[in-house]
Short mmCIF file of N, CA and C in Angstrom, two decimals:
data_model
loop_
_atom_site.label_atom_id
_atom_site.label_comp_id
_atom_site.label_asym_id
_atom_site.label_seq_id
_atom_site.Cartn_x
_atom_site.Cartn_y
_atom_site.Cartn_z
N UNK A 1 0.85 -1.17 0.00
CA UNK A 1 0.00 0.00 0.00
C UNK A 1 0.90 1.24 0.00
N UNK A 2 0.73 2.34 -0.95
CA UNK A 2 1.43 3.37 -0.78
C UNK A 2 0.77 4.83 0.34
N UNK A 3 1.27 5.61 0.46
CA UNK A 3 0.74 6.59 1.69
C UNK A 3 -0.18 7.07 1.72
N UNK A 4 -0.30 7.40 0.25
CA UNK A 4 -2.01 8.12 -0.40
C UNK A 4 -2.99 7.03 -0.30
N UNK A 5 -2.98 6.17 -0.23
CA UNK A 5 -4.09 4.78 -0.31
C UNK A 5 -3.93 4.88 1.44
N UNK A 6 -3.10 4.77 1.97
CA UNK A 6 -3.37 4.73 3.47
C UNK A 6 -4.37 5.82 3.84
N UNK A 7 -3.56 6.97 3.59
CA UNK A 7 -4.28 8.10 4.12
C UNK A 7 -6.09 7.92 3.76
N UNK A 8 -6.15 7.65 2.55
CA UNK A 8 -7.62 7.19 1.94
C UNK A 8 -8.07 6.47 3.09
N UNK A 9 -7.44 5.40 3.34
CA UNK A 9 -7.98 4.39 4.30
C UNK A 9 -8.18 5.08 5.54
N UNK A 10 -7.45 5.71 6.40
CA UNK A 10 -7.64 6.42 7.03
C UNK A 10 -9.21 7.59 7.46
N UNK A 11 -9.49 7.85 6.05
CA UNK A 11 -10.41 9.11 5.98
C UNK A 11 -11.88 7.64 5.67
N UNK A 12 -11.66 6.66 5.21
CA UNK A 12 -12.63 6.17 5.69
C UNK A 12 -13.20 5.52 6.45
N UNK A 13 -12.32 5.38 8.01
CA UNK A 13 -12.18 4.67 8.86
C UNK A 13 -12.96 6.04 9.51
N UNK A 14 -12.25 7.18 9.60
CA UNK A 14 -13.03 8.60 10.30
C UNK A 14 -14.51 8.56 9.85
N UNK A 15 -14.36 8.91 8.69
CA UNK A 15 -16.09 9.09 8.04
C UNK A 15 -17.05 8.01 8.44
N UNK A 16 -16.62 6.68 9.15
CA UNK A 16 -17.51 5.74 9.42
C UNK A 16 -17.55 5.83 10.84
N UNK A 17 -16.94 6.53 11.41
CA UNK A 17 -17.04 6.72 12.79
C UNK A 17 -18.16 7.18 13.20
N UNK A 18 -19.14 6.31 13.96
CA UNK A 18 -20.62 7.31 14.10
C UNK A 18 -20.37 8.33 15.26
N UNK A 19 -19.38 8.60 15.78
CA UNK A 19 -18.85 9.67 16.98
C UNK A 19 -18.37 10.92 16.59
N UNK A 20 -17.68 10.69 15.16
CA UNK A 20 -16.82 11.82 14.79
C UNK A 20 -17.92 13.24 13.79
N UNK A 21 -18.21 14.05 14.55
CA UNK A 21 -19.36 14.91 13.96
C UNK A 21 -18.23 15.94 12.70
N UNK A 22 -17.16 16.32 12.81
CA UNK A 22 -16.24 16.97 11.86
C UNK A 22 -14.82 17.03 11.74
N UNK A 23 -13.85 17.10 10.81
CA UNK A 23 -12.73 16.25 10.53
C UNK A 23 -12.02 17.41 9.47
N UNK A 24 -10.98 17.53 10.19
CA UNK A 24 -10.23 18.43 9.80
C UNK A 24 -8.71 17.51 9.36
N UNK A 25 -8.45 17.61 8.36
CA UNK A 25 -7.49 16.41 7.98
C UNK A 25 -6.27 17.10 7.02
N UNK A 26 -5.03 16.96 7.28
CA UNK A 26 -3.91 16.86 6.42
C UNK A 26 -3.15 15.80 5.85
N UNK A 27 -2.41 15.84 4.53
CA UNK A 27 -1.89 14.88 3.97
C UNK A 27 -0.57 15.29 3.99
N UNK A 28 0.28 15.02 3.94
CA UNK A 28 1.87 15.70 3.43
C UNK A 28 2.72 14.07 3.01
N UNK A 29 2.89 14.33 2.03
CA UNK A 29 3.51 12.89 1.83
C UNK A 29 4.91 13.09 1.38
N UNK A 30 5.93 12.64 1.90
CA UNK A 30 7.68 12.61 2.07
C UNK A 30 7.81 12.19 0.46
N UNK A 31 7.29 10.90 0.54
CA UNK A 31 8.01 10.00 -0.68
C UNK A 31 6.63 8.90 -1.08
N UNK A 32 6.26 8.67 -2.11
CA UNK A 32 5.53 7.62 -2.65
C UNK A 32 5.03 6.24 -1.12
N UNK A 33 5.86 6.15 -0.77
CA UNK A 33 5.59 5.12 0.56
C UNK A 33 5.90 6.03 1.76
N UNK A 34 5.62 7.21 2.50
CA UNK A 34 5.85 7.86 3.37
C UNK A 34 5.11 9.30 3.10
N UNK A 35 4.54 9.60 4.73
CA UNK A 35 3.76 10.36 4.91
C UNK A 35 4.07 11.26 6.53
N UNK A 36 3.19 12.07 6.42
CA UNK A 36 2.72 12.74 7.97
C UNK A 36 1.17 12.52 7.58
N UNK A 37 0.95 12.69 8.83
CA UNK A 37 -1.01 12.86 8.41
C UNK A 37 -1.18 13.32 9.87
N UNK A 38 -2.07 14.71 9.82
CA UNK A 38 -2.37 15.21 11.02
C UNK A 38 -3.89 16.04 10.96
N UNK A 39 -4.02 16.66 12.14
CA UNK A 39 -5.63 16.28 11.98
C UNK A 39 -6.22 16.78 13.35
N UNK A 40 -7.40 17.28 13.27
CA UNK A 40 -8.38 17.30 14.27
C UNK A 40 -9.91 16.89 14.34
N UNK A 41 -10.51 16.08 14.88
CA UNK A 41 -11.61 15.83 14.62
C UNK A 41 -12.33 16.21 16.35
N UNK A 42 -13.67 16.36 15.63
CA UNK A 42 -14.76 16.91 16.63
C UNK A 42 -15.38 15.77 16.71
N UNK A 43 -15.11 15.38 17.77
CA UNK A 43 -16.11 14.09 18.20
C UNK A 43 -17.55 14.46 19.04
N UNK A 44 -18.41 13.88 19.33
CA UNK A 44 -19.61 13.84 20.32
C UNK A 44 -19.83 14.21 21.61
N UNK A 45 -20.42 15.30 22.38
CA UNK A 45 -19.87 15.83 23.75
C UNK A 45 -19.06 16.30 23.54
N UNK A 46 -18.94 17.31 22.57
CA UNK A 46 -17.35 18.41 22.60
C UNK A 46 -16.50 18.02 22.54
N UNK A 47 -15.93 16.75 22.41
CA UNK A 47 -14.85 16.16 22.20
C UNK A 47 -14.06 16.15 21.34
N UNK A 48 -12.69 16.83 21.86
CA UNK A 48 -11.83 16.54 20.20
C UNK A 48 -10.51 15.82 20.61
N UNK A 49 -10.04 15.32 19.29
CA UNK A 49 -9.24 13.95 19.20
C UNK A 49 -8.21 14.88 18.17
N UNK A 50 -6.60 14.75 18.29
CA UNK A 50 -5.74 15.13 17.66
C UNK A 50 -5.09 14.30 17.27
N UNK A 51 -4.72 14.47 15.94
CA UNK A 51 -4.00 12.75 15.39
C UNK A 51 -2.83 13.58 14.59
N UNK A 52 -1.63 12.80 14.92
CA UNK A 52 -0.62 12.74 14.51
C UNK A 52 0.00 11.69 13.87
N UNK A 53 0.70 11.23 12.67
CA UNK A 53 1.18 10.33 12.34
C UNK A 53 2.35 10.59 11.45
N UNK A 54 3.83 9.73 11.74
CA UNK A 54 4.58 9.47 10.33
C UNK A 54 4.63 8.30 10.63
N UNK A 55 4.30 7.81 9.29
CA UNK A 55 4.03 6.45 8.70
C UNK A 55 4.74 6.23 7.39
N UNK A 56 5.45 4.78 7.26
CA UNK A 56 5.97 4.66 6.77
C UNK A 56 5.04 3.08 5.76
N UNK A 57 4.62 2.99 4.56
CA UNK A 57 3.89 2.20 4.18
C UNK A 57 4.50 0.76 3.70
N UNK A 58 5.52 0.88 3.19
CA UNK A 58 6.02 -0.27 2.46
C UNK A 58 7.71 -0.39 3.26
N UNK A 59 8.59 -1.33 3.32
CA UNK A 59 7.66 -2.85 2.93
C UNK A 59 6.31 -3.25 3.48
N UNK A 60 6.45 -2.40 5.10
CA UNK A 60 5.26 -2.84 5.73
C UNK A 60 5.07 -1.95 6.34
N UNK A 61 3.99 -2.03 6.99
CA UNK A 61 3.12 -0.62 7.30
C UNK A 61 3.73 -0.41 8.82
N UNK A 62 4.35 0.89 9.06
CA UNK A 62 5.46 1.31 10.42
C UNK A 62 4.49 2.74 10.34
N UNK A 63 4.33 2.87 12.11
CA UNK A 63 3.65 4.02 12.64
C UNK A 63 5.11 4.26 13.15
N UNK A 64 5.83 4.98 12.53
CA UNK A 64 7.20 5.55 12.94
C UNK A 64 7.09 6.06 14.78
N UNK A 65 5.94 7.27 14.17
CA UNK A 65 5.69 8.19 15.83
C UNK A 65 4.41 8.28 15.55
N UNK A 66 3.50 8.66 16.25
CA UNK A 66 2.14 8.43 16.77
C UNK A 66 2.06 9.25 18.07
N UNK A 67 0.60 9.66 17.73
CA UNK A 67 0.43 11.14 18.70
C UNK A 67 -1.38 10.76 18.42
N UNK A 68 -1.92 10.80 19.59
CA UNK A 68 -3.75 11.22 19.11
C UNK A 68 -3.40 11.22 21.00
N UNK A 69 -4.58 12.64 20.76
CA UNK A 69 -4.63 13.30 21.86
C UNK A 69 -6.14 13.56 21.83
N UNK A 70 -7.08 12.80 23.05
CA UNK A 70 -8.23 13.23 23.39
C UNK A 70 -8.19 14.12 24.56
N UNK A 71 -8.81 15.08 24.38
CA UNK A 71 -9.27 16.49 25.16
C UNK A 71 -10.83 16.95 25.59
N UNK A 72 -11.12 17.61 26.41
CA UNK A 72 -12.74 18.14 26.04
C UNK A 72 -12.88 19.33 25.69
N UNK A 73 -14.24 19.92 25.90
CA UNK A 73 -14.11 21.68 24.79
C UNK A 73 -13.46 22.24 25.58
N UNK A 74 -12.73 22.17 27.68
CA UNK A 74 -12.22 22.93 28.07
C UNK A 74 -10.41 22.59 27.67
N UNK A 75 -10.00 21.83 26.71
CA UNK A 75 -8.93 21.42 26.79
C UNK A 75 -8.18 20.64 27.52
N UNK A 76 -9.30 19.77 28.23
CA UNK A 76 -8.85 18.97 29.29
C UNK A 76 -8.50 17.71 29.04
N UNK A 77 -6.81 17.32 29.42
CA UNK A 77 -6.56 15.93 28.63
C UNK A 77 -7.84 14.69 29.64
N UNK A 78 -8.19 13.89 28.33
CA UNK A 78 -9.19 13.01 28.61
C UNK A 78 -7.98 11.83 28.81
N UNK A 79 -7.18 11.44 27.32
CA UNK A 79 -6.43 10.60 27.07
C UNK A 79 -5.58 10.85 25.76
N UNK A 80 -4.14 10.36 26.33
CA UNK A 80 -3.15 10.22 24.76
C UNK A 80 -2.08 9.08 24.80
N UNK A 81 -2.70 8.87 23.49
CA UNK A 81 -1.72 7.47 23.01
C UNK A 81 -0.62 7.99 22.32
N UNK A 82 0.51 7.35 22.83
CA UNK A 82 1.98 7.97 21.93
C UNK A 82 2.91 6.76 21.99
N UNK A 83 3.88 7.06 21.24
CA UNK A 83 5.34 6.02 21.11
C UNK A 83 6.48 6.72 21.12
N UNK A 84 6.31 8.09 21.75
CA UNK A 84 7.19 8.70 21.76
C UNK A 84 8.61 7.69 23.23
N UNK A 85 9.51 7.35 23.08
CA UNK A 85 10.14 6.71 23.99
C UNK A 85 10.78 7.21 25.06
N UNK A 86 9.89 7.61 25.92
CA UNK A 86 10.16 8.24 27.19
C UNK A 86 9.90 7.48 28.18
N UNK A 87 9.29 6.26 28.27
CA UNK A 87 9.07 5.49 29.11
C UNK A 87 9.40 4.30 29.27
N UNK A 88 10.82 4.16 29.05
CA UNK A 88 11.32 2.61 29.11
C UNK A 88 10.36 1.78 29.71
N UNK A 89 10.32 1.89 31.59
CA UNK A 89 9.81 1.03 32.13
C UNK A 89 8.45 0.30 32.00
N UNK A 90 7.50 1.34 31.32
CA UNK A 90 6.09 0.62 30.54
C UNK A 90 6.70 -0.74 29.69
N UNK A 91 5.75 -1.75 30.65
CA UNK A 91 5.61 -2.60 29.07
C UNK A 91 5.75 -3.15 28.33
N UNK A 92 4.96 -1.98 27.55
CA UNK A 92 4.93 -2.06 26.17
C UNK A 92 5.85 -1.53 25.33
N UNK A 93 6.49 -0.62 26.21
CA UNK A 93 7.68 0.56 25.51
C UNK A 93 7.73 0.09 24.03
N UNK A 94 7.98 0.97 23.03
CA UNK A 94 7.85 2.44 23.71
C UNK A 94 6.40 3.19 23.72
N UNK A 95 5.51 2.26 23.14
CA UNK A 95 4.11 2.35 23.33
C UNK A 95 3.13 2.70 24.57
N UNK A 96 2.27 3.63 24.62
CA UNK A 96 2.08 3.93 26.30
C UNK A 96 0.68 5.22 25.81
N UNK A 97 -0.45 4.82 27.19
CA UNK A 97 -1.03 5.77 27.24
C UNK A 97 -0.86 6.62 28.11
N UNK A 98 -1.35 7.91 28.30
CA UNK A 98 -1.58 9.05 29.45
C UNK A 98 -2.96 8.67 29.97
N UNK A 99 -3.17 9.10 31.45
CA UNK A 99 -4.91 9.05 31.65
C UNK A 99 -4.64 10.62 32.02
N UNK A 100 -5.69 10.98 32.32
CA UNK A 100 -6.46 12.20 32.42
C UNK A 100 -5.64 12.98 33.99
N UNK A 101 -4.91 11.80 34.44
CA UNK A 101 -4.10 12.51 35.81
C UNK A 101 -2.93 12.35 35.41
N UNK A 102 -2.56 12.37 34.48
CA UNK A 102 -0.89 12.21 33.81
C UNK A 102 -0.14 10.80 34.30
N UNK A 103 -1.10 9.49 34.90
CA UNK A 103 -0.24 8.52 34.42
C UNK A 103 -0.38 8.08 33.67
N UNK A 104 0.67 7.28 33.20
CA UNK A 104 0.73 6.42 32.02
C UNK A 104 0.83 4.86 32.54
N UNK A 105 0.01 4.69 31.51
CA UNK A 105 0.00 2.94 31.21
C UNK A 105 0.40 2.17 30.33
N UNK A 106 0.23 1.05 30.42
CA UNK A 106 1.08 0.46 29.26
C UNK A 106 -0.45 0.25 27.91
N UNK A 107 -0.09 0.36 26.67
CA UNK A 107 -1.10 0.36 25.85
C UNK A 107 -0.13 -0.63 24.78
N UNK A 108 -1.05 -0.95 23.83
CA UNK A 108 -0.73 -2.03 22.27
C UNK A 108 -0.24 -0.54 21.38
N UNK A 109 0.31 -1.11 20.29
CA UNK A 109 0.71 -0.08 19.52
C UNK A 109 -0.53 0.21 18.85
N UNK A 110 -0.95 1.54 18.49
CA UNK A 110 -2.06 2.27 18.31
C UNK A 110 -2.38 2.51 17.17
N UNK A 111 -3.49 2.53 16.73
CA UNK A 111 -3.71 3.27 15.08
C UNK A 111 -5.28 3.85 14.96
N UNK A 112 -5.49 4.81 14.15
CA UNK A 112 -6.54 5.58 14.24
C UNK A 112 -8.12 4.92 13.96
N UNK A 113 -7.86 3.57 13.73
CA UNK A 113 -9.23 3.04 13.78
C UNK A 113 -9.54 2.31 15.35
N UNK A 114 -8.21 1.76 16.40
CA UNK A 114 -8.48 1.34 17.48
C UNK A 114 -8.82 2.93 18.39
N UNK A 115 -8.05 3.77 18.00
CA UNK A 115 -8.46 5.25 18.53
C UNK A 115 -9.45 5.34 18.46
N UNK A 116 -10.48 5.25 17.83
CA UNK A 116 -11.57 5.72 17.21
C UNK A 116 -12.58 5.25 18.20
N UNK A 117 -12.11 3.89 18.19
CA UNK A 117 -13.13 2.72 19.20
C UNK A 117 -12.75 3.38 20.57
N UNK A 118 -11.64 3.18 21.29
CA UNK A 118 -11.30 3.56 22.31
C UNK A 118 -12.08 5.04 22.65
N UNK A 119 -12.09 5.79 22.09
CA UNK A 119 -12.67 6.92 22.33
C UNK A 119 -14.33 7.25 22.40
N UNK A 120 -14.96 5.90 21.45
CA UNK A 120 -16.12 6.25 21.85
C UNK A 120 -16.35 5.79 23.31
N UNK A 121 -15.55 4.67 23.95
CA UNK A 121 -15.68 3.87 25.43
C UNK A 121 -15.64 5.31 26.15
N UNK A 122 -14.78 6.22 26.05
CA UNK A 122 -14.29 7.09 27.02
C UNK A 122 -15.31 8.16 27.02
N UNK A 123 -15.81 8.54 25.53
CA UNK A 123 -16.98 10.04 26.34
C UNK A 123 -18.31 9.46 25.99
N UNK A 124 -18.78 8.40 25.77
CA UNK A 124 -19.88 8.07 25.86
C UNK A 124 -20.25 7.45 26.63
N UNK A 125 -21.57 8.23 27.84
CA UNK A 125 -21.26 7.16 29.52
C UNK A 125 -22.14 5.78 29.07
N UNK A 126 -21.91 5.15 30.00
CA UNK A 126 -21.93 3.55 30.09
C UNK A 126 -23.90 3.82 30.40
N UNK A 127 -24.20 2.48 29.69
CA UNK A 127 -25.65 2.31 29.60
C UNK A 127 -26.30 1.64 30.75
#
């Protein structure tokens, strides 16, 4: 798959999101197999979700660095998934979430369709 077919994939993983009410999306692509893709979407209950990605497509599909940051309309971190490697001792290293009191946990490596899910669990209260 090259970066532009990802990114595609991407925008239809958002658009099927029944949470995500508007989607503010960038493409920037390095090279034929390499990208950034960044982004804000308005989720349900004021919620917005910030997505960051360089991705690398071929040979195989590498979330280099990874960034999605859930917030509410006061800017209040809800939750963020990153791989930024600051946390040896997680884990999962270098994979890791934030909660809403700044610890971190250990999380799976992330991508914007498990985001997607994860986020409706978090601002939609329980039935």
């Amino acid at each position: 798959m090259n970066a532009r077919t990802y990114y595609v994939s991407l925008l239809d993983a958002i658009h099927a999101a029944p949470h995500v009410i508007a989607s503010e999306m960038r493409f920037e692509d390095i090279d034929v197999n390499e990208c950034y893709v960044r982004g804000k979407l308005t989720l349900l209950e004021n919620y917005t979700l910030h997505i960051a990605e360089y991705v690398v497509t071929e040979p195989v599909l590498i979330r280099v660095k990874y960034r999605y940051h859930l917030q509410t309309s006061t800017e209040q971190l809800v939750c963020r998934w990153d791989n930024v490697p600051h946390h040896p001792n997680i884990a999962t290293f270098p994979d890791h979430r934030h909660d809403n009191h700044g610890v971190v946990h250990p999380s799976p490596a992330m991508n914007i369709p498990d985001v997607l899910d994860g986020t409706l669990l978090l601002i939609l209260p329980a039935s």
